[in-house]
Amino acid sequence: MSKRQTRKMLRLMASGEPVELTSAMASVKKLARLAFTAQQFGYEYADVRQGGGNNSQLKMLIVPDHSPQARARAAQNWAQYPNAGDGVSLPPLVPDAFELLKARINFDLTGKSAEKRMGYGALGVSIGCVILAFRLGGEPTDFVITGVIWLALMAVFGIGLVVTRKRNAKFAARLQAAGFAPVADETGRVRYLPPGGQMPGQQGNPFGGGPYGGAAPGMPAPVPGYGYQPPQPPMPYGQPQPQPQPPYPQPPYGHPVQQNPHWQPPQR
């Protein structure tokens, strides 16, 4: 896990909005480490999907965790690790929690949705072999050749399906032993959620639409932490709004522009 990616993640988490992280090398281990760090500062792993050319990237979504336990843990860790924004001064990795995150990410990647993709792939190969036989001339020998190719590819798909199901069973058993419960969404996709967890799109969950979705209205306030700005009470109409004062030292990502409150536009 690079310091640069950790610093970027913590900076994005300051907004209190859902954050998407990308692993260019399709590394579940790297994403699990990032998710563990996010959990220490008020966020929670939400979902993962493949992306990029040839699905060579993994894109993980983390969202704010507004549970009392998560808020207390975030406040304690920000107090104990005030320099966490440097990407180095972080809470130590807890092996059991890290392995559970790896199991959740792996299951979400290779669950029933992966089997469905393999089924579509097998159907596409079957149609392609028929088309190939006709393009070769449509003779019996052409169908024999394409039939051999089809059998070889179906064998590969079959081996992949068996391996995928064995992996899924292993991850599911580990998650169930830790108290996670299988829940199916409206499309039939099964996810393993921690006790009290919610499926995407339920009760204002901010990753319900599209690949992940956007922030839902009426979400609770973000956990105080790195760069957090507390909400300001509304002022009466016609009175100037006070400038918010940062409760923490600002990270070296830029300098605020000073505004002159006495400046008046030139008279024409």
PDB file of C-alpha atoms in Angstrom:
ATOM      1  CA  MET A   1       0.000   0.000   0.000  1.00  0.00           C
ATOM      2  CA  SER A   2       1.644   3.237  -1.156  1.00  0.00           C
ATOM      3  CA  LYS A   3       1.855   6.306   1.048  1.00  0.00           C
ATOM      4  CA  ARG A   4       0.601   8.437  -1.832  1.00  0.00           C
ATOM      5  CA  GLN A   5      -2.594   6.415  -2.230  1.00  0.00           C
ATOM      6  CA  THR A   6      -3.215   6.438   1.521  1.00  0.00           C
ATOM      7  CA  ARG A   7      -2.744  10.202   1.696  1.00  0.00           C
ATOM      8  CA  LYS A   8      -5.137  10.670  -1.216  1.00  0.00           C
ATOM      9  CA  MET A   9      -7.729   8.405   0.404  1.00  0.00           C
ATOM     10  CA  LEU A  10      -7.617  10.263   3.729  1.00  0.00           C
ATOM     11  CA  ARG A  11      -7.840  13.604   1.937  1.00  0.00           C
ATOM     12  CA  LEU A  12     -10.946  12.443   0.029  1.00  0.00           C
ATOM     13  CA  MET A  13     -12.476  11.030   3.207  1.00  0.00           C
ATOM     14  CA  ALA A  14     -12.418  14.538   4.685  1.00  0.00           C
ATOM     15  CA  SER A  15     -15.418  15.398   2.494  1.00  0.00           C
ATOM     16  CA  GLY A  16     -17.645  12.843   4.252  1.00  0.00           C
ATOM     17  CA  GLU A  17     -18.743  11.539   0.825  1.00  0.00           C
ATOM     18  CA  PRO A  18     -18.368   8.064  -0.713  1.00  0.00           C
ATOM     19  CA  VAL A  19     -14.842   7.499  -2.031  1.00  0.00           C
ATOM     20  CA  GLU A  20     -13.778   5.227  -4.905  1.00  0.00           C
ATOM     21  CA  LEU A  21     -10.281   3.730  -4.869  1.00  0.00           C
ATOM     22  CA  THR A  22      -8.558   2.018  -7.794  1.00  0.00           C
ATOM     23  CA  SER A  23      -5.935  -0.723  -7.801  1.00  0.00           C
ATOM     24  CA  ALA A  24      -4.270  -0.689 -11.209  1.00  0.00           C
ATOM     25  CA  MET A  25      -2.675  -4.098 -10.671  1.00  0.00           C
ATOM     26  CA  ALA A  26      -5.944  -5.724  -9.561  1.00  0.00           C
ATOM     27  CA  SER A  27      -4.552  -6.356  -6.068  1.00  0.00           C
ATOM     28  CA  VAL A  28      -7.122  -7.470  -3.502  1.00  0.00           C
ATOM     29  CA  LYS A  29      -4.482  -7.300  -0.781  1.00  0.00           C
ATOM     30  CA  LYS A  30      -3.757  -3.635  -1.476  1.00  0.00           C
ATOM     31  CA  LEU A  31      -7.450  -2.716  -1.445  1.00  0.00           C
ATOM     32  CA  ALA A  32      -7.998  -4.653   1.787  1.00  0.00           C
ATOM     33  CA  ARG A  33      -5.190  -2.667   3.450  1.00  0.00           C
ATOM     34  CA  LEU A  34      -6.752   0.600   2.299  1.00  0.00           C
ATOM     35  CA  ALA A  35     -10.171  -0.542   3.520  1.00  0.00           C
ATOM     36  CA  PHE A  36      -8.719  -1.436   6.915  1.00  0.00           C
ATOM     37  CA  THR A  37      -7.160   2.019   7.256  1.00  0.00           C
ATOM     38  CA  ALA A  38     -10.448   3.626   6.206  1.00  0.00           C
ATOM     39  CA  GLN A  39     -12.281   1.655   8.909  1.00  0.00           C
ATOM     40  CA  GLN A  40     -10.003   3.151  11.545  1.00  0.00           C
ATOM     41  CA  PHE A  41     -11.066   6.675  10.593  1.00  0.00           C
ATOM     42  CA  GLY A  42     -14.832   6.496  10.199  1.00  0.00           C
ATOM     43  CA  TYR A  43     -15.367   4.749   6.863  1.00  0.00           C
ATOM     44  CA  GLU A  44     -16.502   1.249   5.858  1.00  0.00           C
ATOM     45  CA  TYR A  45     -15.929  -1.042   2.903  1.00  0.00           C
ATOM     46  CA  ALA A  46     -18.996  -0.999   0.642  1.00  0.00           C
ATOM     47  CA  ASP A  47     -18.371  -2.809  -2.659  1.00  0.00           C
ATOM     48  CA  VAL A  48     -15.846  -3.650  -5.361  1.00  0.00           C
ATOM     49  CA  ARG A  49     -16.016  -4.119  -9.109  1.00  0.00           C
ATOM     50  CA  GLN A  50     -13.726  -4.718 -12.060  1.00  0.00           C
ATOM     51  CA  GLY A  51     -12.896  -1.926 -14.462  1.00  0.00           C
ATOM     52  CA  GLY A  52     -10.357  -0.573 -16.904  1.00  0.00           C
ATOM     53  CA  GLY A  53      -9.197  -2.222 -20.099  1.00  0.00           C
ATOM     54  CA  ASN A  54      -9.745  -5.993 -20.054  1.00  0.00           C
ATOM     55  CA  ASN A  55     -11.009  -5.633 -16.465  1.00  0.00           C
ATOM     56  CA  SER A  56      -7.398  -5.231 -15.325  1.00  0.00           C
ATOM     57  CA  GLN A  57      -8.327  -2.806 -12.536  1.00  0.00           C
ATOM     58  CA  LEU A  58     -10.245  -3.184  -9.315  1.00  0.00           C
ATOM     59  CA  LYS A  59     -12.393  -0.280  -8.141  1.00  0.00           C
ATOM     60  CA  MET A  60     -13.433  -0.303  -4.486  1.00  0.00           C
ATOM     61  CA  LEU A  61     -16.012   1.927  -2.840  1.00  0.00           C
ATOM     62  CA  ILE A  62     -15.822   3.014   0.789  1.00  0.00           C
ATOM     63  CA  VAL A  63     -18.585   5.001   2.489  1.00  0.00           C
ATOM     64  CA  PRO A  64     -18.941   6.860   5.812  1.00  0.00           C
ATOM     65  CA  ASP A  65     -19.811   4.638   8.756  1.00  0.00           C
ATOM     66  CA  HIS A  66     -22.154   6.572  11.083  1.00  0.00           C
ATOM     67  CA  SER A  67     -22.500   3.896  13.752  1.00  0.00           C
ATOM     68  CA  PRO A  68     -21.580   4.964  17.308  1.00  0.00           C
ATOM     69  CA  GLN A  69     -18.778   2.384  17.430  1.00  0.00           C
ATOM     70  CA  ALA A  70     -17.233   3.681  14.206  1.00  0.00           C
ATOM     71  CA  ARG A  71     -17.472   7.303  15.319  1.00  0.00           C
ATOM     72  CA  ALA A  72     -15.849   6.512  18.658  1.00  0.00           C
ATOM     73  CA  ARG A  73     -13.082   4.512  16.956  1.00  0.00           C
ATOM     74  CA  ALA A  74     -12.428   7.336  14.479  1.00  0.00           C
ATOM     75  CA  ALA A  75     -12.249   9.976  17.216  1.00  0.00           C
ATOM     76  CA  GLN A  76      -9.852   7.826  19.246  1.00  0.00           C
ATOM     77  CA  ASN A  77      -7.583   7.115  16.282  1.00  0.00           C
ATOM     78  CA  TRP A  78      -7.478  10.744  15.147  1.00  0.00           C
ATOM     79  CA  ALA A  79      -6.446  11.699  18.677  1.00  0.00           C
ATOM     80  CA  GLN A  80      -3.844   8.921  18.875  1.00  0.00           C
ATOM     81  CA  TYR A  81      -2.545   9.345  15.306  1.00  0.00           C
ATOM     82  CA  PRO A  82      -2.903  13.064  14.499  1.00  0.00           C
ATOM     83  CA  ASN A  83      -0.325  12.804  11.683  1.00  0.00           C
ATOM     84  CA  ALA A  84      -2.111   9.965   9.882  1.00  0.00           C
ATOM     85  CA  GLY A  85      -2.517  12.233   6.870  1.00  0.00           C
ATOM     86  CA  ASP A  86       1.123  11.621   5.977  1.00  0.00           C
ATOM     87  CA  GLY A  87       0.208   8.063   4.975  1.00  0.00           C
ATOM     88  CA  VAL A  88       2.715   6.570   7.429  1.00  0.00           C
ATOM     89  CA  SER A  89       1.585   7.338  10.994  1.00  0.00           C
ATOM     90  CA  LEU A  90      -1.274   4.836  10.921  1.00  0.00           C
ATOM     91  CA  PRO A  91      -2.824   2.336  13.341  1.00  0.00           C
ATOM     92  CA  PRO A  92      -1.192  -1.107  13.105  1.00  0.00           C
ATOM     93  CA  LEU A  93      -2.795  -3.723  10.895  1.00  0.00           C
ATOM     94  CA  VAL A  94      -5.001  -6.238  12.730  1.00  0.00           C
ATOM     95  CA  PRO A  95      -4.556  -9.611  10.936  1.00  0.00           C
ATOM     96  CA  ASP A  96      -8.044 -10.988  11.627  1.00  0.00           C
ATOM     97  CA  ALA A  97      -9.825  -7.837  10.437  1.00  0.00           C
ATOM     98  CA  PHE A  98      -7.554  -7.675   7.398  1.00  0.00           C
ATOM     99  CA  GLU A  99      -8.329 -11.288   6.426  1.00  0.00           C
ATOM    100  CA  LEU A 100     -12.074 -10.667   6.749  1.00  0.00           C
ATOM    101  CA  LEU A 101     -11.815  -7.695   4.415  1.00  0.00           C
ATOM    102  CA  LYS A 102      -9.909  -9.815   1.902  1.00  0.00           C
ATOM    103  CA  ALA A 103     -12.621 -12.476   2.126  1.00  0.00           C
ATOM    104  CA  ARG A 104     -15.398  -9.907   1.550  1.00  0.00           C
ATOM    105  CA  ILE A 105     -13.633  -8.357  -1.446  1.00  0.00           C
ATOM    106  CA  ASN A 106     -12.834 -11.733  -2.987  1.00  0.00           C
ATOM    107  CA  PHE A 107     -16.388 -13.003  -2.530  1.00  0.00           C
ATOM    108  CA  ASP A 108     -17.866  -9.849  -4.058  1.00  0.00           C
ATOM    109  CA  LEU A 109     -15.579 -10.301  -7.066  1.00  0.00           C
ATOM    110  CA  THR A 110     -16.082 -14.040  -7.578  1.00  0.00           C
ATOM    111  CA  GLY A 111     -19.614 -14.612  -6.307  1.00  0.00           C
ATOM    112  CA  LYS A 112     -22.701 -15.490  -8.356  1.00  0.00           C
ATOM    113  CA  SER A 113     -22.086 -12.505 -10.602  1.00  0.00           C
ATOM    114  CA  ALA A 114     -18.772 -14.027 -11.703  1.00  0.00           C
ATOM    115  CA  GLU A 115     -20.517 -17.323 -12.479  1.00  0.00           C
ATOM    116  CA  LYS A 116     -23.091 -15.427 -14.530  1.00  0.00           C
ATOM    117  CA  ARG A 117     -20.321 -13.710 -16.507  1.00  0.00           C
ATOM    118  CA  MET A 118     -18.737 -17.086 -17.179  1.00  0.00           C
ATOM    119  CA  GLY A 119     -22.089 -18.373 -18.442  1.00  0.00           C
ATOM    120  CA  TYR A 120     -22.397 -15.453 -20.838  1.00  0.00           C
ATOM    121  CA  GLY A 121     -18.840 -16.134 -21.985  1.00  0.00           C
ATOM    122  CA  ALA A 122     -19.632 -19.782 -22.678  1.00  0.00           C
ATOM    123  CA  LEU A 123     -22.716 -18.762 -24.681  1.00  0.00           C
ATOM    124  CA  GLY A 124     -20.677 -16.296 -26.700  1.00  0.00           C
ATOM    125  CA  VAL A 125     -18.019 -18.926 -27.432  1.00  0.00           C
ATOM    126  CA  SER A 126     -20.698 -21.375 -28.600  1.00  0.00           C
ATOM    127  CA  ILE A 127     -22.191 -18.858 -31.019  1.00  0.00           C
ATOM    128  CA  GLY A 128     -18.731 -17.878 -32.222  1.00  0.00           C
ATOM    129  CA  CYS A 129     -17.812 -21.487 -32.979  1.00  0.00           C
ATOM    130  CA  VAL A 130     -20.943 -21.944 -35.114  1.00  0.00           C
ATOM    131  CA  ILE A 131     -20.191 -18.755 -37.044  1.00  0.00           C
ATOM    132  CA  LEU A 132     -16.579 -19.865 -37.499  1.00  0.00           C
ATOM    133  CA  ALA A 133     -17.674 -23.215 -38.937  1.00  0.00           C
ATOM    134  CA  PHE A 134     -19.812 -21.512 -41.597  1.00  0.00           C
ATOM    135  CA  ARG A 135     -17.023 -19.044 -42.448  1.00  0.00           C
ATOM    136  CA  LEU A 136     -14.622 -21.938 -42.963  1.00  0.00           C
ATOM    137  CA  GLY A 137     -16.980 -23.324 -45.588  1.00  0.00           C
ATOM    138  CA  GLY A 138     -19.714 -25.136 -43.684  1.00  0.00           C
ATOM    139  CA  GLU A 139     -18.350 -28.564 -44.554  1.00  0.00           C
ATOM    140  CA  PRO A 140     -18.580 -31.466 -42.051  1.00  0.00           C
ATOM    141  CA  THR A 141     -14.852 -31.247 -41.410  1.00  0.00           C
ATOM    142  CA  ASP A 142     -15.245 -27.562 -40.564  1.00  0.00           C
ATOM    143  CA  PHE A 143     -17.857 -28.390 -37.950  1.00  0.00           C
ATOM    144  CA  VAL A 144     -15.583 -31.102 -36.539  1.00  0.00           C
ATOM    145  CA  ILE A 145     -12.714 -28.628 -36.184  1.00  0.00           C
ATOM    146  CA  THR A 146     -14.853 -25.982 -34.511  1.00  0.00           C
ATOM    147  CA  GLY A 147     -16.458 -28.682 -32.345  1.00  0.00           C
ATOM    148  CA  VAL A 148     -13.040 -29.658 -30.996  1.00  0.00           C
ATOM    149  CA  ILE A 149     -12.282 -26.001 -30.284  1.00  0.00           C
ATOM    150  CA  TRP A 150     -15.655 -25.641 -28.552  1.00  0.00           C
ATOM    151  CA  LEU A 151     -15.045 -28.705 -26.349  1.00  0.00           C
ATOM    152  CA  ALA A 152     -11.616 -27.416 -25.312  1.00  0.00           C
ATOM    153  CA  LEU A 153     -13.004 -24.001 -24.376  1.00  0.00           C
ATOM    154  CA  MET A 154     -15.946 -25.542 -22.513  1.00  0.00           C
ATOM    155  CA  ALA A 155     -13.470 -27.605 -20.502  1.00  0.00           C
ATOM    156  CA  VAL A 156     -11.648 -24.424 -19.543  1.00  0.00           C
ATOM    157  CA  PHE A 157     -14.929 -22.778 -18.515  1.00  0.00           C
ATOM    158  CA  GLY A 158     -15.865 -25.869 -16.504  1.00  0.00           C
ATOM    159  CA  ILE A 159     -12.573 -25.877 -14.599  1.00  0.00           C
ATOM    160  CA  GLY A 160     -12.933 -22.171 -13.936  1.00  0.00           C
ATOM    161  CA  LEU A 161     -16.471 -22.656 -12.622  1.00  0.00           C
ATOM    162  CA  VAL A 162     -15.382 -25.412 -10.225  1.00  0.00           C
ATOM    163  CA  VAL A 163     -12.462 -23.344  -8.925  1.00  0.00           C
ATOM    164  CA  THR A 164     -14.651 -20.264  -8.509  1.00  0.00           C
ATOM    165  CA  ARG A 165     -17.286 -22.167  -6.537  1.00  0.00           C
ATOM    166  CA  LYS A 166     -14.656 -23.677  -4.234  1.00  0.00           C
ATOM    167  CA  ARG A 167     -13.185 -20.227  -3.587  1.00  0.00           C
ATOM    168  CA  ASN A 168     -16.636 -18.796  -2.913  1.00  0.00           C
ATOM    169  CA  ALA A 169     -17.417 -21.579  -0.447  1.00  0.00           C
ATOM    170  CA  LYS A 170     -14.151 -20.932   1.403  1.00  0.00           C
ATOM    171  CA  PHE A 171     -14.756 -17.188   1.651  1.00  0.00           C
ATOM    172  CA  ALA A 172     -18.412 -17.685   2.632  1.00  0.00           C
ATOM    173  CA  ALA A 173     -17.487 -20.105   5.411  1.00  0.00           C
ATOM    174  CA  ARG A 174     -14.932 -17.670   6.820  1.00  0.00           C
ATOM    175  CA  LEU A 175     -17.405 -14.780   6.774  1.00  0.00           C
ATOM    176  CA  GLN A 176     -20.230 -16.801   8.319  1.00  0.00           C
ATOM    177  CA  ALA A 177     -17.900 -17.940  11.113  1.00  0.00           C
ATOM    178  CA  ALA A 178     -17.229 -14.272  11.869  1.00  0.00           C
ATOM    179  CA  GLY A 179     -20.957 -13.460  12.122  1.00  0.00           C
ATOM    180  CA  PHE A 180     -21.517 -12.075   8.612  1.00  0.00           C
ATOM    181  CA  ALA A 181     -24.895 -12.865   7.059  1.00  0.00           C
ATOM    182  CA  PRO A 182     -25.661 -13.569   3.377  1.00  0.00           C
ATOM    183  CA  VAL A 183     -28.213 -11.141   1.920  1.00  0.00           C
ATOM    184  CA  ALA A 184     -29.469 -11.029  -1.674  1.00  0.00           C
ATOM    185  CA  ASP A 185     -30.260  -7.736  -3.386  1.00  0.00           C
ATOM    186  CA  GLU A 186     -33.052  -7.091  -5.890  1.00  0.00           C
ATOM    187  CA  THR A 187     -30.949  -8.568  -8.725  1.00  0.00           C
ATOM    188  CA  GLY A 188     -30.224 -11.768  -6.799  1.00  0.00           C
ATOM    189  CA  ARG A 189     -26.602 -10.902  -6.070  1.00  0.00           C
ATOM    190  CA  VAL A 190     -25.539 -12.285  -2.694  1.00  0.00           C
ATOM    191  CA  ARG A 191     -23.429 -10.132  -0.392  1.00  0.00           C
ATOM    192  CA  TYR A 192     -22.071 -10.927   3.053  1.00  0.00           C
ATOM    193  CA  LEU A 193     -22.817  -8.080   5.436  1.00  0.00           C
ATOM    194  CA  PRO A 194     -21.648  -7.526   9.004  1.00  0.00           C
ATOM    195  CA  PRO A 195     -24.211  -7.525  11.828  1.00  0.00           C
ATOM    196  CA  GLY A 196     -26.448  -4.486  11.340  1.00  0.00           C
ATOM    197  CA  GLY A 197     -25.156  -3.878   7.797  1.00  0.00           C
ATOM    198  CA  GLN A 198     -27.436  -2.684   4.990  1.00  0.00           C
ATOM    199  CA  MET A 199     -27.656  -3.653   1.350  1.00  0.00           C
ATOM    200  CA  PRO A 200     -26.771  -1.027  -1.292  1.00  0.00           C
ATOM    201  CA  GLY A 201     -29.635   1.372  -1.931  1.00  0.00           C
ATOM    202  CA  GLN A 202     -31.475   0.696   1.340  1.00  0.00           C
ATOM    203  CA  GLN A 203     -32.344   3.477   3.769  1.00  0.00           C
ATOM    204  CA  GLY A 204     -30.423   6.211   1.976  1.00  0.00           C
ATOM    205  CA  ASN A 205     -27.338   4.102   1.338  1.00  0.00           C
ATOM    206  CA  PRO A 206     -25.206   6.278  -0.963  1.00  0.00           C
ATOM    207  CA  PHE A 207     -24.127   3.575  -3.411  1.00  0.00           C
ATOM    208  CA  GLY A 208     -27.469   2.355  -4.633  1.00  0.00           C
ATOM    209  CA  GLY A 209     -27.569   3.661  -8.207  1.00  0.00           C
ATOM    210  CA  GLY A 210     -25.313   3.045 -11.198  1.00  0.00           C
ATOM    211  CA  PRO A 211     -22.067   1.222 -10.443  1.00  0.00           C
ATOM    212  CA  TYR A 212     -22.137   2.754  -6.975  1.00  0.00           C
ATOM    213  CA  GLY A 213     -24.477   5.762  -7.038  1.00  0.00           C
ATOM    214  CA  GLY A 214     -24.203   9.199  -5.498  1.00  0.00           C
ATOM    215  CA  ALA A 215     -24.673  10.562  -2.035  1.00  0.00           C
ATOM    216  CA  ALA A 216     -28.234  10.321  -0.811  1.00  0.00           C
ATOM    217  CA  PRO A 217     -29.963  13.344   0.727  1.00  0.00           C
ATOM    218  CA  GLY A 218     -30.443  13.425   4.446  1.00  0.00           C
ATOM    219  CA  MET A 219     -27.279  11.499   5.276  1.00  0.00           C
ATOM    220  CA  PRO A 220     -25.932  11.919   8.828  1.00  0.00           C
ATOM    221  CA  ALA A 221     -23.023  14.227   9.442  1.00  0.00           C
ATOM    222  CA  PRO A 222     -19.547  12.854   8.669  1.00  0.00           C
ATOM    223  CA  VAL A 223     -17.283  11.665  11.448  1.00  0.00           C
ATOM    224  CA  PRO A 224     -15.008  14.470  12.716  1.00  0.00           C
ATOM    225  CA  GLY A 225     -11.528  13.857  11.447  1.00  0.00           C
ATOM    226  CA  TYR A 226      -8.923  14.950   8.952  1.00  0.00           C
ATOM    227  CA  GLY A 227      -9.974  18.310   7.503  1.00  0.00           C
ATOM    228  CA  TYR A 228     -13.536  18.014   8.876  1.00  0.00           C
ATOM    229  CA  GLN A 229     -15.579  21.238   8.843  1.00  0.00           C
ATOM    230  CA  PRO A 230     -18.473  21.363  11.344  1.00  0.00           C
ATOM    231  CA  PRO A 231     -21.780  22.640   9.922  1.00  0.00           C
ATOM    232  CA  GLN A 232     -22.524  26.329  10.515  1.00  0.00           C
ATOM    233  CA  PRO A 233     -25.969  27.484  11.756  1.00  0.00           C
ATOM    234  CA  PRO A 234     -27.955  29.549   9.247  1.00  0.00           C
ATOM    235  CA  MET A 235     -27.727  33.337   9.654  1.00  0.00           C
ATOM    236  CA  PRO A 236     -30.684  35.757   9.313  1.00  0.00           C
ATOM    237  CA  TYR A 237     -31.312  37.050   5.851  1.00  0.00           C
ATOM    238  CA  GLY A 238     -29.164  40.023   4.921  1.00  0.00           C
ATOM    239  CA  GLN A 239     -26.374  39.376   7.418  1.00  0.00           C
ATOM    240  CA  PRO A 240     -22.915  38.263   6.236  1.00  0.00           C
ATOM    241  CA  GLN A 241     -22.012  34.618   6.676  1.00  0.00           C
ATOM    242  CA  PRO A 242     -19.008  33.996   8.979  1.00  0.00           C
ATOM    243  CA  GLN A 243     -15.950  32.359   7.507  1.00  0.00           C
ATOM    244  CA  PRO A 244     -15.503  28.808   8.896  1.00  0.00           C
ATOM    245  CA  GLN A 245     -12.387  28.267  10.969  1.00  0.00           C
ATOM    246  CA  PRO A 246     -10.589  24.941  10.488  1.00  0.00           C
ATOM    247  CA  PRO A 247     -10.501  22.890  13.724  1.00  0.00           C
ATOM    248  CA  TYR A 248      -7.328  21.081  12.601  1.00  0.00           C
ATOM    249  CA  PRO A 249      -4.111  22.217  10.935  1.00  0.00           C
ATOM    250  CA  GLN A 250      -4.609  22.267   7.212  1.00  0.00           C
ATOM    251  CA  PRO A 251      -2.610  19.722   5.179  1.00  0.00           C
ATOM    252  CA  PRO A 252      -0.034  21.057   2.707  1.00  0.00           C
ATOM    253  CA  TYR A 253      -2.188  20.570  -0.361  1.00  0.00           C
ATOM    254  CA  GLY A 254      -2.654  24.273  -1.081  1.00  0.00           C
ATOM    255  CA  HIS A 255      -3.103  27.623   0.604  1.00  0.00           C
ATOM    256  CA  PRO A 256      -6.465  29.360   1.115  1.00  0.00           C
ATOM    257  CA  VAL A 257      -7.058  32.612  -0.673  1.00  0.00           C
ATOM    258  CA  GLN A 258      -7.571  35.556   1.695  1.00  0.00           C
ATOM    259  CA  GLN A 259     -10.663  37.634   0.930  1.00  0.00           C
ATOM    260  CA  ASN A 260     -10.887  41.365   1.688  1.00  0.00           C
ATOM    261  CA  PRO A 261     -14.279  41.988   3.346  1.00  0.00           C
ATOM    262  CA  HIS A 262     -14.024  45.776   2.709  1.00  0.00           C
ATOM    263  CA  TRP A 263     -13.486  45.523  -1.039  1.00  0.00           C
ATOM    264  CA  GLN A 264     -16.114  47.248  -3.141  1.00  0.00           C
ATOM    265  CA  PRO A 265     -16.535  46.976  -6.930  1.00  0.00           C
ATOM    266  CA  PRO A 266     -15.435  50.075  -8.856  1.00  0.00           C
ATOM    267  CA  GLN A 267     -18.126  52.581  -9.700  1.00  0.00           C
ATOM    268  CA  ARG A 268     -18.948  52.862 -13.382  1.00  0.00           C
TER     269      ARG A 268
END
